[in-house]
PDB file of C-alpha atoms in Angstrom:
ATOM      1  CA  MET A   1      11.163 -44.386 -92.805  1.00 51.00           C
ATOM      2  CA  THR A   2      11.249 -40.814 -91.524  1.00 55.00           C
ATOM      3  CA  SER A   3       9.073 -37.925 -92.545  1.00 54.00           C
ATOM      4  CA  TRP A   4       8.247 -34.577 -91.027  1.00 49.00           C
ATOM      5  CA  THR A   5       5.230 -32.526 -92.022  1.00 52.00           C
ATOM      6  CA  THR A   6       4.020 -29.135 -90.844  1.00 49.00           C
ATOM      7  CA  TRP A   7       0.423 -28.031 -91.338  1.00 44.00           C
ATOM      8  CA  PRO A   8      -1.076 -24.535 -91.433  1.00 45.00           C
ATOM      9  CA  ALA A   9      -1.919 -22.924 -88.071  1.00 44.00           C
ATOM     10  CA  ARG A  10      -5.633 -23.838 -88.369  1.00 40.00           C
ATOM     11  CA  ALA A  11      -5.042 -27.598 -88.531  1.00 48.00           C
ATOM     12  CA  ASP A  12      -5.643 -29.667 -85.417  1.00 49.00           C
ATOM     13  CA  VAL A  13      -2.154 -31.123 -85.628  1.00 54.00           C
ATOM     14  CA  CYS A  14       0.408 -28.574 -86.706  1.00 73.00           C
ATOM     15  CA  SER A  15       3.378 -30.878 -86.915  1.00 88.00           C
ATOM     16  CA  ARG A  16       3.827 -34.604 -87.399  1.00 92.00           C
ATOM     17  CA  LEU A  17       6.926 -36.816 -87.376  1.00 95.00           C
ATOM     18  CA  THR A  18       6.704 -40.360 -88.700  1.00 95.00           C
ATOM     19  CA  LEU A  19       9.616 -42.706 -88.096  1.00 94.00           C
ATOM     20  CA  THR A  20      10.521 -46.220 -87.043  1.00 95.00           C
ATOM     21  CA  VAL A  21      11.411 -46.836 -83.406  1.00 95.00           C
ATOM     22  CA  LEU A  22      12.802 -49.998 -81.893  1.00 95.00           C
ATOM     23  CA  VAL A  23      10.686 -51.224 -78.957  1.00 93.00           C
ATOM     24  CA  VAL A  24      12.479 -53.504 -76.497  1.00 94.00           C
ATOM     25  CA  VAL A  25      10.432 -55.500 -73.985  1.00 91.00           C
ATOM     26  CA  ASP A  26      11.918 -58.370 -71.958  1.00 90.00           C
ATOM     27  CA  GLY A  27      14.999 -58.414 -74.179  1.00 90.00           C
ATOM     28  CA  GLU A  28      12.985 -58.777 -77.399  1.00 93.00           C
ATOM     29  CA  ALA A  29      13.332 -55.949 -79.921  1.00 94.00           C
ATOM     30  CA  VAL A  30      10.614 -55.127 -82.466  1.00 92.00           C
ATOM     31  CA  PRO A  31      10.645 -52.204 -84.924  1.00 94.00           C
ATOM     32  CA  PHE A  32       7.427 -50.172 -85.034  1.00 92.00           C
ATOM     33  CA  ALA A  33       6.360 -47.369 -87.331  1.00 94.00           C
ATOM     34  CA  THR A  34       5.358 -44.509 -85.057  1.00 95.00           C
ATOM     35  CA  ARG A  35       3.920 -41.065 -85.427  1.00 95.00           C
ATOM     36  CA  PHE A  36       4.665 -38.127 -83.124  1.00 96.00           C
ATOM     37  CA  ASP A  37       2.018 -35.376 -83.265  1.00 94.00           C
ATOM     38  CA  TYR A  38       2.213 -31.840 -81.922  1.00 94.00           C
ATOM     39  CA  ASP A  39      -0.935 -29.728 -81.620  1.00 90.00           C
ATOM     40  CA  ARG A  40      -0.722 -25.986 -80.895  1.00 86.00           C
ATOM     41  CA  GLY A  41      -4.024 -26.316 -79.036  1.00 84.00           C
ATOM     42  CA  ASP A  42      -2.307 -28.609 -76.489  1.00 86.00           C
ATOM     43  CA  PRO A  43       1.173 -27.068 -76.577  1.00 89.00           C
ATOM     44  CA  LEU A  44       2.702 -28.843 -73.581  1.00 90.00           C
ATOM     45  CA  ALA A  45       2.132 -32.335 -74.989  1.00 92.00           C
ATOM     46  CA  VAL A  46       3.451 -34.604 -77.713  1.00 95.00           C
ATOM     47  CA  ARG A  47       1.425 -37.656 -78.710  1.00 95.00           C
ATOM     48  CA  MET A  48       3.032 -40.823 -80.013  1.00 94.00           C
ATOM     49  CA  ALA A  49       0.995 -43.473 -81.821  1.00 93.00           C
ATOM     50  CA  PHE A  50       2.165 -46.927 -82.886  1.00 90.00           C
ATOM     51  CA  LEU A  51       1.099 -47.256 -86.511  1.00 91.00           C
ATOM     52  CA  ASP A  52       1.927 -50.978 -86.840  1.00 79.00           C
ATOM     53  CA  ALA A  53       0.286 -52.092 -83.604  1.00 77.00           C
ATOM     54  CA  PRO A  54      -2.322 -54.831 -83.877  1.00 78.00           C
ATOM     55  CA  GLY A  55      -5.796 -53.779 -82.741  1.00 78.00           C
ATOM     56  CA  HIS A  56      -6.474 -50.425 -81.136  1.00 78.00           C
ATOM     57  CA  VAL A  57      -3.557 -49.023 -79.131  1.00 78.00           C
ATOM     58  CA  ARG A  58      -4.115 -45.635 -77.543  1.00 83.00           C
ATOM     59  CA  PRO A  59      -1.425 -43.019 -78.199  1.00 87.00           C
ATOM     60  CA  TRP A  60       1.085 -42.194 -75.500  1.00 89.00           C
ATOM     61  CA  VAL A  61       1.198 -38.580 -74.342  1.00 92.00           C
ATOM     62  CA  PHE A  62       4.539 -37.105 -73.320  1.00 93.00           C
ATOM     63  CA  SER A  63       5.657 -33.740 -72.013  1.00 94.00           C
ATOM     64  CA  ARG A  64       7.309 -31.884 -74.875  1.00 95.00           C
ATOM     65  CA  ASP A  65       9.833 -30.404 -72.434  1.00 96.00           C
ATOM     66  CA  LEU A  66      10.687 -33.854 -71.030  1.00 97.00           C
ATOM     67  CA  LEU A  67      11.415 -35.256 -74.494  1.00 97.00           C
ATOM     68  CA  TYR A  68      13.532 -32.242 -75.413  1.00 97.00           C
ATOM     69  CA  ALA A  69      15.507 -32.220 -72.157  1.00 97.00           C
ATOM     70  CA  GLY A  70      16.109 -35.971 -72.367  1.00 98.00           C
ATOM     71  CA  LEU A  71      17.903 -35.589 -75.681  1.00 97.00           C
ATOM     72  CA  ARG A  72      20.723 -33.733 -73.871  1.00 97.00           C
ATOM     73  CA  THR A  73      20.743 -35.175 -70.356  1.00 97.00           C
ATOM     74  CA  PRO A  74      18.811 -37.884 -68.472  1.00 97.00           C
ATOM     75  CA  ALA A  75      15.327 -36.545 -67.710  1.00 97.00           C
ATOM     76  CA  GLY A  76      12.264 -37.815 -65.889  1.00 96.00           C
ATOM     77  CA  ASP A  77      11.911 -39.687 -62.646  1.00 90.00           C
ATOM     78  CA  GLY A  78       8.524 -41.368 -62.884  1.00 88.00           C
ATOM     79  CA  ALA A  79       6.846 -43.740 -65.302  1.00 90.00           C
ATOM     80  CA  VAL A  80       8.471 -41.993 -68.285  1.00 93.00           C
ATOM     81  CA  ARG A  81      12.179 -41.323 -68.511  1.00 96.00           C
ATOM     82  CA  VAL A  82      14.193 -40.096 -71.458  1.00 98.00           C
ATOM     83  CA  ARG A  83      17.884 -40.758 -71.968  1.00 97.00           C
ATOM     84  CA  PRO A  84      20.182 -39.168 -74.561  1.00 97.00           C
ATOM     85  CA  PRO A  85      22.265 -41.169 -77.009  1.00 97.00           C
ATOM     86  CA  CYS A  86      25.294 -42.828 -75.426  1.00 94.00           C
ATOM     87  CA  ARG A  87      28.113 -45.139 -76.460  1.00 92.00           C
ATOM     88  CA  CYS A  88      26.876 -48.083 -74.394  1.00 91.00           C
ATOM     89  CA  HIS A  89      23.324 -48.210 -75.841  1.00 88.00           C
ATOM     90  CA  SER A  90      23.496 -46.359 -79.156  1.00 91.00           C
ATOM     91  CA  PRO A  91      25.304 -43.188 -80.198  1.00 95.00           C
ATOM     92  CA  THR A  92      22.437 -42.178 -82.525  1.00 96.00           C
ATOM     93  CA  MET A  93      19.350 -43.264 -80.602  1.00 97.00           C
ATOM     94  CA  ALA A  94      17.636 -41.611 -77.633  1.00 97.00           C
ATOM     95  CA  ARG A  95      15.799 -43.939 -75.265  1.00 97.00           C
ATOM     96  CA  ILE A  96      12.315 -43.400 -73.924  1.00 97.00           C
ATOM     97  CA  LEU A  97      11.898 -45.703 -70.927  1.00 95.00           C
ATOM     98  CA  LEU A  98       8.337 -46.594 -69.968  1.00 92.00           C
ATOM     99  CA  HIS A  99       7.568 -48.163 -66.584  1.00 89.00           C
ATOM    100  CA  GLY A 100       4.090 -49.307 -65.695  1.00 82.00           C
ATOM    101  CA  GLY A 101       3.029 -51.727 -63.012  1.00 82.00           C
ATOM    102  CA  ARG A 102       4.966 -54.941 -63.560  1.00 84.00           C
ATOM    103  CA  SER A 103       6.216 -54.189 -67.049  1.00 87.00           C
ATOM    104  CA  ALA A 104       8.715 -51.899 -68.699  1.00 91.00           C
ATOM    105  CA  ALA A 105       9.761 -51.060 -72.229  1.00 92.00           C
ATOM    106  CA  ALA A 106      12.542 -49.117 -73.890  1.00 96.00           C
ATOM    107  CA  LEU A 107      11.887 -47.220 -77.105  1.00 96.00           C
ATOM    108  CA  TYR A 108      14.941 -46.426 -79.190  1.00 97.00           C
ATOM    109  CA  VAL A 109      14.211 -43.266 -81.194  1.00 97.00           C
ATOM    110  CA  PRO A 110      16.481 -41.629 -83.799  1.00 97.00           C
ATOM    111  CA  ALA A 111      17.754 -38.682 -81.767  1.00 97.00           C
ATOM    112  CA  THR A 112      18.592 -36.277 -84.586  1.00 96.00           C
ATOM    113  CA  GLU A 113      15.188 -36.604 -86.232  1.00 96.00           C
ATOM    114  CA  LEU A 114      13.347 -36.202 -82.921  1.00 97.00           C
ATOM    115  CA  HIS A 115      15.504 -33.203 -81.964  1.00 97.00           C
ATOM    116  CA  ASP A 116      14.981 -31.437 -85.291  1.00 96.00           C
ATOM    117  CA  TRP A 117      11.226 -32.045 -85.154  1.00 96.00           C
ATOM    118  CA  LEU A 118      10.998 -30.798 -81.553  1.00 96.00           C
ATOM    119  CA  GLU A 119      12.905 -27.671 -82.579  1.00 94.00           C
ATOM    120  CA  GLY A 120      10.140 -27.093 -85.123  1.00 93.00           C
ATOM    121  CA  THR A 121       7.480 -27.390 -82.415  1.00 92.00           C
ATOM    122  CA  TYR A 122       9.329 -24.777 -80.356  1.00 93.00           C
ATOM    123  CA  ALA A 123       9.362 -22.512 -83.415  1.00 90.00           C
ATOM    124  CA  ALA A 124       5.562 -22.942 -83.595  1.00 86.00           C
ATOM    125  CA  VAL A 125       5.013 -22.323 -79.859  1.00 86.00           C
ATOM    126  CA  ARG A 126       7.994 -20.989 -77.953  1.00 84.00           C
ATOM    127  CA  ALA A 127       8.948 -22.292 -74.527  1.00 85.00           C
ATOM    128  CA  GLY A 128       7.178 -20.219 -71.889  1.00 77.00           C
ATOM    129  CA  GLU A 129       4.316 -19.265 -74.207  1.00 77.00           C
ATOM    130  CA  GLU A 130       2.440 -22.562 -73.839  1.00 72.00           C
ATOM    131  CA  VAL A 131       0.199 -21.425 -70.978  1.00 66.00           C
ATOM    132  CA  SER A 132      -1.129 -18.465 -72.946  1.00 61.00           C
ATOM    133  CA  ARG A 133      -1.989 -20.887 -75.748  1.00 54.00           C
ATOM    134  CA  THR A 134      -4.023 -23.141 -73.477  1.00 54.00           C
ATOM    135  CA  GLY A 135      -6.174 -20.352 -72.058  1.00 59.00           C
ATOM    136  CA  LEU A 136      -5.238 -21.495 -68.553  1.00 60.00           C
ATOM    137  CA  ASP A 137      -4.702 -17.917 -67.390  1.00 61.00           C
ATOM    138  CA  ASN A 138      -8.209 -16.895 -68.483  1.00 60.00           C
ATOM    139  CA  MET A 139      -9.753 -20.002 -66.978  1.00 59.00           C
ATOM    140  CA  LEU A 140      -8.046 -19.368 -63.619  1.00 62.00           C
ATOM    141  CA  ARG A 141      -9.167 -15.711 -63.645  1.00 66.00           C
ATOM    142  CA  ARG A 142     -12.786 -16.777 -64.222  1.00 65.00           C
ATOM    143  CA  LEU A 143     -12.533 -19.415 -61.521  1.00 67.00           C
ATOM    144  CA  LEU A 144     -10.990 -17.076 -58.945  1.00 74.00           C
ATOM    145  CA  ARG A 145     -13.527 -14.301 -59.700  1.00 71.00           C
ATOM    146  CA  GLY A 146     -16.152 -16.528 -58.121  1.00 65.00           C
ATOM    147  CA  TRP A 147     -14.312 -16.642 -54.746  1.00 58.00           C
TER     148      TRP A 147
END
């Protein structure tokens, strides 16, 4: 299941990708329907929600740039790392590696679908223009005026 939807500029979420990812924890693999959301109001972030998860599972928030970079070359050095498709793991799947405390998980994500969707988010808000979208410049000016 893969779908990609773009909303008008006034919608909270301007782009959404729904697909199935394979989640591997302790050697056990489980497919999960997931949804990636991109909001122009928070242009540096991508949110991923597990649609099939039992109970309430909060969405993960990733750096859009980290996801995009990790589709071409290994990216990330902290709790979230992204690895491009490779022959030894899967030639069609990118891996999002999550490390937290004593546990870790690997998410296998269809690389082509994620890449194409991310390209659409960069068409909506170009790289380098994110800060002007967040109003960070104006907020810093107001803050520094008080000094």
